[in-house]
PDB file of C-alpha atoms in Angstrom:
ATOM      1  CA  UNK A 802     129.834  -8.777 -50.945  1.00  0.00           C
ATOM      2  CA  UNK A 803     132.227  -7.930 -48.077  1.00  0.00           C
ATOM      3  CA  UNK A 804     134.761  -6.828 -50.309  1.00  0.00           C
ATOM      4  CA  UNK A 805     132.655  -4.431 -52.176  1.00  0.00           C
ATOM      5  CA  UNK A 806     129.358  -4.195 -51.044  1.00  0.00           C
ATOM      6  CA  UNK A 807     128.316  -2.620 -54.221  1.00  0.00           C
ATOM      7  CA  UNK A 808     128.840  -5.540 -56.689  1.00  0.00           C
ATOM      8  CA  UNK A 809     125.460  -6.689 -57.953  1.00  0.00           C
ATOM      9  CA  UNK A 810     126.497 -10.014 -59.119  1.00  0.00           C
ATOM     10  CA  UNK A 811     127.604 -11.034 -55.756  1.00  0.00           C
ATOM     11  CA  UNK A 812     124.121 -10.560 -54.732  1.00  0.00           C
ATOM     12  CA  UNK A 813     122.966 -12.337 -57.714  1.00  0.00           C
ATOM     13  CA  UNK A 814     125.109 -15.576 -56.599  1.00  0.00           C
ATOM     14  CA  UNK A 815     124.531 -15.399 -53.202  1.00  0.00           C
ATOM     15  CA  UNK A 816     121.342 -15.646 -53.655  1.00  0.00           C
ATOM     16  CA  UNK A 817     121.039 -18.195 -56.196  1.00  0.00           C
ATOM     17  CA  UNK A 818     123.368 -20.024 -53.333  1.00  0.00           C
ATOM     18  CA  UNK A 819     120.583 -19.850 -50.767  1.00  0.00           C
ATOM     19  CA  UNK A 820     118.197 -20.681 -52.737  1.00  0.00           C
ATOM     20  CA  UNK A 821     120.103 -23.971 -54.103  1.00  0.00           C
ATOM     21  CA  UNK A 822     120.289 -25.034 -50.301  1.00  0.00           C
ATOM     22  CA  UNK A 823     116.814 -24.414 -49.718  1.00  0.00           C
ATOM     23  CA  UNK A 824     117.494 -20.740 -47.000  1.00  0.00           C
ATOM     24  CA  UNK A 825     114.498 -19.143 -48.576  1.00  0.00           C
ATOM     25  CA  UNK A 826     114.504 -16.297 -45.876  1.00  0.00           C
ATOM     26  CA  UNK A 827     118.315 -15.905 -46.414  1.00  0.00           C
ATOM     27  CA  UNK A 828     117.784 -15.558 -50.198  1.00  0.00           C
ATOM     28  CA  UNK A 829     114.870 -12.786 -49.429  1.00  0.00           C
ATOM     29  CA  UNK A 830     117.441 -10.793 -47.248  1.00  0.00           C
ATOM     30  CA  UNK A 831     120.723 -11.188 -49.719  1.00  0.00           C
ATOM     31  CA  UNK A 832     118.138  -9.708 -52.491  1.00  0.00           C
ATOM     32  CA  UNK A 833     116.209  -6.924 -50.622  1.00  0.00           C
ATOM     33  CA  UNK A 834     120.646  -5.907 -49.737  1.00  0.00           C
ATOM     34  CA  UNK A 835     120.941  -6.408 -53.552  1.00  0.00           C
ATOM     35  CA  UNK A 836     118.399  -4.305 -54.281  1.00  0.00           C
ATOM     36  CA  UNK A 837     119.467  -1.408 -52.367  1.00  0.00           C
ATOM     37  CA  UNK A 838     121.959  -0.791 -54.945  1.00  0.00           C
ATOM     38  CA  UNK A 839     120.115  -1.540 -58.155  1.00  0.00           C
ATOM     39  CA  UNK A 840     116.291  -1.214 -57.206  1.00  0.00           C
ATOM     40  CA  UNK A 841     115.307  -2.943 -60.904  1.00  0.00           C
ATOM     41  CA  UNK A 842     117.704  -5.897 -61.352  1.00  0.00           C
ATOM     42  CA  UNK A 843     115.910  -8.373 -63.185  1.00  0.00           C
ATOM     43  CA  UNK A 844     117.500 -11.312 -62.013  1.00  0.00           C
ATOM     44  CA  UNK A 845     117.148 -10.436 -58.426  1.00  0.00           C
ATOM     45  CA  UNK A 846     114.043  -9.199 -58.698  1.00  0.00           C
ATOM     46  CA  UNK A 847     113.455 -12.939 -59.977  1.00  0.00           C
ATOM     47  CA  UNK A 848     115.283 -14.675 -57.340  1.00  0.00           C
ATOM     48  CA  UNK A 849     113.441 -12.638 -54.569  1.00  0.00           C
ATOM     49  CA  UNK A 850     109.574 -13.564 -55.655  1.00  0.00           C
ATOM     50  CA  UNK A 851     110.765 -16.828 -56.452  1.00  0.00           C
ATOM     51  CA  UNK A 852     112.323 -17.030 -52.696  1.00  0.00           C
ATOM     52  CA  UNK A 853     108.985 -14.860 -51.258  1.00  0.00           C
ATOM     53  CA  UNK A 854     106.648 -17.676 -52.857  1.00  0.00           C
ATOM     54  CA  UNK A 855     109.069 -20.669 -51.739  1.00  0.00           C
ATOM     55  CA  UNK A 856     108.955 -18.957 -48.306  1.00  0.00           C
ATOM     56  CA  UNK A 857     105.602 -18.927 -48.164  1.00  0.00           C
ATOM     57  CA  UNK A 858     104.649 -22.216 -49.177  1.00  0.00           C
ATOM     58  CA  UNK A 859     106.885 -23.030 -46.002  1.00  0.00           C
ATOM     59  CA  UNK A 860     105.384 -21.133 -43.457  1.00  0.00           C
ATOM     60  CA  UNK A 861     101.934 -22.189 -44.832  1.00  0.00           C
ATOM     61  CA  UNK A 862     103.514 -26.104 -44.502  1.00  0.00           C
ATOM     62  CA  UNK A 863     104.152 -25.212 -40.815  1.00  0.00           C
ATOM     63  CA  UNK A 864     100.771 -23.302 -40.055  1.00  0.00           C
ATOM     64  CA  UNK A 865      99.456 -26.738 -40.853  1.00  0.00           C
ATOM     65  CA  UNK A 866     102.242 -28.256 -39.123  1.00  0.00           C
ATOM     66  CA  UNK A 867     101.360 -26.616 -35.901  1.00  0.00           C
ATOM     67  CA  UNK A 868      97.685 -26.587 -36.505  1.00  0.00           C
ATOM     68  CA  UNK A 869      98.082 -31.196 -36.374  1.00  0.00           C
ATOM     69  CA  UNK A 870     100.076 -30.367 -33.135  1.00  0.00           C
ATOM     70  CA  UNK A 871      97.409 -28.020 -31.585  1.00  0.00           C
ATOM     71  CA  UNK A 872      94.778 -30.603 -32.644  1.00  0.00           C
ATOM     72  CA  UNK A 873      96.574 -33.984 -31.219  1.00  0.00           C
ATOM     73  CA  UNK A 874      97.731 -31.903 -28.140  1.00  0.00           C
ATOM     74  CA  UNK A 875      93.882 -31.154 -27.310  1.00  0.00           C
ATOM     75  CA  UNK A 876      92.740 -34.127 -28.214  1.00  0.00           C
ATOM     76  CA  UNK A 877      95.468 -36.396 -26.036  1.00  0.00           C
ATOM     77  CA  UNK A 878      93.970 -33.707 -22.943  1.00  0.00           C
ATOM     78  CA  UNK A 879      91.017 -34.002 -23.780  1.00  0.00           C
ATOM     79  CA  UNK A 880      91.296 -37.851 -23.570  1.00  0.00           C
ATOM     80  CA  UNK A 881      93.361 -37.509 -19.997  1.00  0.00           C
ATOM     81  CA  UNK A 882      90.348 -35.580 -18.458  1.00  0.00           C
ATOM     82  CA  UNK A 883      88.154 -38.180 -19.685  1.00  0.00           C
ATOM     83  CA  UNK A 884      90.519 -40.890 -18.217  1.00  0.00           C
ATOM     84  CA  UNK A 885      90.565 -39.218 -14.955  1.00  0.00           C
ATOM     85  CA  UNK A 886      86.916 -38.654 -14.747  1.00  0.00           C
ATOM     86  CA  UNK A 887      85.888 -41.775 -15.642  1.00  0.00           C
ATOM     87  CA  UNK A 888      88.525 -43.353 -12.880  1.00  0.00           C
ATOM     88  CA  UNK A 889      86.988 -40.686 -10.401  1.00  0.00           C
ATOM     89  CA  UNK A 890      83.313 -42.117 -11.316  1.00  0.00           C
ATOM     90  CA  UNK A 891      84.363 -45.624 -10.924  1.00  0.00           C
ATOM     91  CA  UNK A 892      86.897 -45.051  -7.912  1.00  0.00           C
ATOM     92  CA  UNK A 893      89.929 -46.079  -9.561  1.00  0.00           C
ATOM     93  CA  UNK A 894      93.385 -44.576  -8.642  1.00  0.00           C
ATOM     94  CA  UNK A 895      96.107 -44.505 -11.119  1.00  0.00           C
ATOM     95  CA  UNK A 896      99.394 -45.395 -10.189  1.00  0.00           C
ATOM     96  CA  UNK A 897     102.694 -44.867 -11.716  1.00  0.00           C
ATOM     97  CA  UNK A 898     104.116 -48.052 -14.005  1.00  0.00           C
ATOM     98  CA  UNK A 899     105.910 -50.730 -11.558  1.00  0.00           C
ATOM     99  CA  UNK A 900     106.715 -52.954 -14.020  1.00  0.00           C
ATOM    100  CA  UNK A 901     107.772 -51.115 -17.223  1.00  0.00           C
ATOM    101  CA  UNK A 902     110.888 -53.044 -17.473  1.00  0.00           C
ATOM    102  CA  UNK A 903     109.132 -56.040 -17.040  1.00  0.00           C
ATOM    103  CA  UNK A 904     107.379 -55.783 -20.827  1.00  0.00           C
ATOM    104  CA  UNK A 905     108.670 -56.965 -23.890  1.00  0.00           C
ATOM    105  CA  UNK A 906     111.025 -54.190 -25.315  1.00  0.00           C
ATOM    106  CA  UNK A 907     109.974 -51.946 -21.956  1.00  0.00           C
ATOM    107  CA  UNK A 908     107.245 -50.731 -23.958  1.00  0.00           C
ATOM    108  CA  UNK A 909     104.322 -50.309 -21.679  1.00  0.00           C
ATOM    109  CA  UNK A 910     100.648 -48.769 -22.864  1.00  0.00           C
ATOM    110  CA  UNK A 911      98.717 -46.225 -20.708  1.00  0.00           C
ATOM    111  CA  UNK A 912      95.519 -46.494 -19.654  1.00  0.00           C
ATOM    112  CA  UNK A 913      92.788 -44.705 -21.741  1.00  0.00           C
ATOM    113  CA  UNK A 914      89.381 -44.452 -22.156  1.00  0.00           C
ATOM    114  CA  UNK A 915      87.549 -45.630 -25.180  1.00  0.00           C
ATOM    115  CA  UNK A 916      84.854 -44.150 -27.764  1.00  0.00           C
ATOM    116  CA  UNK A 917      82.192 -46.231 -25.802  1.00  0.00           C
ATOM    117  CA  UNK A 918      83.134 -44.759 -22.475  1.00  0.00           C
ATOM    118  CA  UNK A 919      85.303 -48.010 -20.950  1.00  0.00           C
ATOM    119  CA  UNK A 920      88.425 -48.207 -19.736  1.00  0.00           C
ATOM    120  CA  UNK A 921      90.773 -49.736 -21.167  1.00  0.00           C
ATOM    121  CA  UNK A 922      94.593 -50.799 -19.005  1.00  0.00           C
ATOM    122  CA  UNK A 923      97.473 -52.846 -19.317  1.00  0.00           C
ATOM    123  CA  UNK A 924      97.655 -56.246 -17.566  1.00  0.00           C
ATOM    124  CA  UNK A 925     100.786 -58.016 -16.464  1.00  0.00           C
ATOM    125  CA  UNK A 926     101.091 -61.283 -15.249  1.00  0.00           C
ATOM    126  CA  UNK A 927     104.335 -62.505 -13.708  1.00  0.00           C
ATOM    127  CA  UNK A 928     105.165 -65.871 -13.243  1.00  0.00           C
ATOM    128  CA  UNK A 929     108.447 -65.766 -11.297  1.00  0.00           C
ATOM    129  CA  UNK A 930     109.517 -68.949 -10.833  1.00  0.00           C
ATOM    130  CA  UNK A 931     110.002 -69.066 -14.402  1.00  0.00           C
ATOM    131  CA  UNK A 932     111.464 -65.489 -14.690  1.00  0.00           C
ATOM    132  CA  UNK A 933     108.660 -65.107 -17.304  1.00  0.00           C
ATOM    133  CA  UNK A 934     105.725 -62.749 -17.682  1.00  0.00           C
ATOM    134  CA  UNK A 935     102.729 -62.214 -20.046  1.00  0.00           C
ATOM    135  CA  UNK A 936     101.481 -59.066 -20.865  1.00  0.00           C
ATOM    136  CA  UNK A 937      98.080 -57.869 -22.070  1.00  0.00           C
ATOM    137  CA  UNK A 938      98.564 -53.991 -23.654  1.00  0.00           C
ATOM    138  CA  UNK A 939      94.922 -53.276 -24.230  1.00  0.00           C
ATOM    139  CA  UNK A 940      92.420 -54.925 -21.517  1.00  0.00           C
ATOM    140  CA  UNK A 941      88.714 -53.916 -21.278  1.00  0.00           C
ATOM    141  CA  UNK A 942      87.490 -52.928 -18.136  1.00  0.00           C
ATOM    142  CA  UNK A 943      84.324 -56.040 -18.390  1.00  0.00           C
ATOM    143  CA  UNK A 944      87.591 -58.350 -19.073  1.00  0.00           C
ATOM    144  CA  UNK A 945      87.781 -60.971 -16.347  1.00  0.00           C
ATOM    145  CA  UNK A 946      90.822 -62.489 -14.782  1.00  0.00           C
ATOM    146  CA  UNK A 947      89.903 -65.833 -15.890  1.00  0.00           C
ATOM    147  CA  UNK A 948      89.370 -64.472 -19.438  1.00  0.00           C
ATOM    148  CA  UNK A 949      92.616 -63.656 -19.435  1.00  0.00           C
ATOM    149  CA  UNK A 950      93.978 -66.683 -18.387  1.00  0.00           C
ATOM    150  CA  UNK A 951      91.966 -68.864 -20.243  1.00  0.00           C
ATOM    151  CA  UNK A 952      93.699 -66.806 -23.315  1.00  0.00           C
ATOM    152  CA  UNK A 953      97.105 -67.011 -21.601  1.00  0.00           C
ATOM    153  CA  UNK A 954      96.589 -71.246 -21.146  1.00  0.00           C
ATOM    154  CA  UNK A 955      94.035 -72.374 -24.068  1.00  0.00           C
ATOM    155  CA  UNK A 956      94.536 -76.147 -24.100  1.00  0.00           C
ATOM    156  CA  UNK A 957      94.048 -75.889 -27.839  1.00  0.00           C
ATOM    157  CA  UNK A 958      97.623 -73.656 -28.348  1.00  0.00           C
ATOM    158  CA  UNK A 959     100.814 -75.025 -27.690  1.00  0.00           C
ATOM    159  CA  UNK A 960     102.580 -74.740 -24.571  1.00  0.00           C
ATOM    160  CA  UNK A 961     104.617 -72.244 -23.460  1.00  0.00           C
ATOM    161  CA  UNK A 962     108.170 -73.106 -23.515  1.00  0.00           C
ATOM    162  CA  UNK A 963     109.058 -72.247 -20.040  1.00  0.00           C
ATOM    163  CA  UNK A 964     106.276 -74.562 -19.077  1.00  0.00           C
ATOM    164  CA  UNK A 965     106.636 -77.788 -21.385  1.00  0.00           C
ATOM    165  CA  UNK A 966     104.353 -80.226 -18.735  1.00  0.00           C
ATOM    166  CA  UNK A 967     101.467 -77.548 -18.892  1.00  0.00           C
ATOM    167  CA  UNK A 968     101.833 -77.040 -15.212  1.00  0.00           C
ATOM    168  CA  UNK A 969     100.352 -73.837 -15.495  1.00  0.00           C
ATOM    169  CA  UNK A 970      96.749 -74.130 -16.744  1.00  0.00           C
ATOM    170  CA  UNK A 971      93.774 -71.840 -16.414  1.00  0.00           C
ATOM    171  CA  UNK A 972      91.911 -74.113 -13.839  1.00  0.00           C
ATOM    172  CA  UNK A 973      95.553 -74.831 -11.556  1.00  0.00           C
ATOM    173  CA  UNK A 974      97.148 -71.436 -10.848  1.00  0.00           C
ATOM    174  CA  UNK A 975      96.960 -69.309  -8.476  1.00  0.00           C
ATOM    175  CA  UNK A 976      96.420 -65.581  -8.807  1.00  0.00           C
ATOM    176  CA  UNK A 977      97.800 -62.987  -6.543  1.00  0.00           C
ATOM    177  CA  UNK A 978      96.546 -59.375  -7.274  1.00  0.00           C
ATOM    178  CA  UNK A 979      98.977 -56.577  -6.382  1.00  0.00           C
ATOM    179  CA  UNK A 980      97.469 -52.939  -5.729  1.00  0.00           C
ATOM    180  CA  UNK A 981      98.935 -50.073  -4.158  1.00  0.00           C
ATOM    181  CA  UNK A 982     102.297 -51.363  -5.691  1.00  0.00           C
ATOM    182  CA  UNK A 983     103.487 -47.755  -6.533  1.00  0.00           C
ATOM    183  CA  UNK A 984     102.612 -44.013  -5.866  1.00  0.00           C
ATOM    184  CA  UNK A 985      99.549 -42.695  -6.915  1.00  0.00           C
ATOM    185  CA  UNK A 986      99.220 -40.218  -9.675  1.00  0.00           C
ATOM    186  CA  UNK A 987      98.646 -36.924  -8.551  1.00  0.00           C
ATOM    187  CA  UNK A 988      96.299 -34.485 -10.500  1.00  0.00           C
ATOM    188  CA  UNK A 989      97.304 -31.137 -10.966  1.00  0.00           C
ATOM    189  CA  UNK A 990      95.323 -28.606  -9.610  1.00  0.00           C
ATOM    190  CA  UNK A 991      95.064 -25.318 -11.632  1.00  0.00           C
ATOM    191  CA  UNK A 992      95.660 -22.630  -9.158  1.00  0.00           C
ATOM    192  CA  UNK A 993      93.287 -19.802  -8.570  1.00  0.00           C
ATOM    193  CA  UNK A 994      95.241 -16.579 -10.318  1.00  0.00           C
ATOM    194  CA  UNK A 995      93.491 -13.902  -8.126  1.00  0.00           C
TER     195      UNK A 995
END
């Protein structure tokens, strides 16, 4: 094509070239150049409504594409203002994750709220003289400490094996409850455009 810009055949290949590697919108432009020079080539012609239609099966594809993005990126805000109102109604403050390298695989879960309307938060218990920690991904807000523990230490499981002797048992430890532990989540604040 560069060497003579008037060869139809180039055109031809070139486009049967893009439209091997998939570069639909490539094959639409080397065929409209084509077609400058020879307005009813048949086998352009061909090339170009089969590269049109290709093309806009594609962009169709990504309408739909961005449509499921739209959708999940409303939904997850929707689900954060629901989170944050339901912490203002109950007068919880979120912090920022302390302990995210703590978890197994540093995978931590946020807090969310539910269908039903409860919140829902991860739980992390630490047991340092062992270097060891439990953690709960998905606890309900009605979930008691002692629930937990009596599912972290049920005499009918086997012990852990940090903790061979069962010295930690549901009815023996001792629970310390850290708050405050990190900086509190700040909410943005939409600004007033006037």
């Amino acid at each position: 094509i560069k060497l003579n810009p008037q060869h139809i055949k180039a055109y031809f290949r070139c486009a049967k070239a893009q439209a091997a590697l998939h570069k639909w919108q490539l094959c639409v432009e080397v065929c409209e150049a084509g077609l400058k020079f020879e307005a009813d080539n048949k086998e352009i012609l061909k090339e170009l409504t089969i590269a049109q239609e290709k093309l806009d099966v594609k962009r169709q594809e990504q309408k739909k594409i961005d449509a499921e993005k739209a959708k999940t990126m409303l939904q997850e805000s929707k689900g954060k203002r629901a989170l944050t109102k339901a912490c203002d109604d109950r007068g919880v403050r979120l912090g920022e994750c302390v302990y995210g390298g703590a978890v197994q695989g540093g995978q931590s879960q946020d807090a969310y709220i539910d269908d039903e309307a409860a919140l829902h938060w991860p739980v992390l218990f630490l047991y340092d003289e062992f270097d060891q920690s439990d953690y709960f991904q998905d606890t309900h807000e009605l979930a008691t400490v002692q629930g937990c523990l009596d599912m972290l230490f049920d005499k009918e499981s086997p012990p852990p094996e940090w903790d061979p002797e069962r010295r930690y048992r549901a009815d023996s430890v001792t629970i310390y409850i850290a708050t405050n532990q990190s900086k509190e989540l700040q909410k943005k604040v939409k600004k007033d455009q006037s």
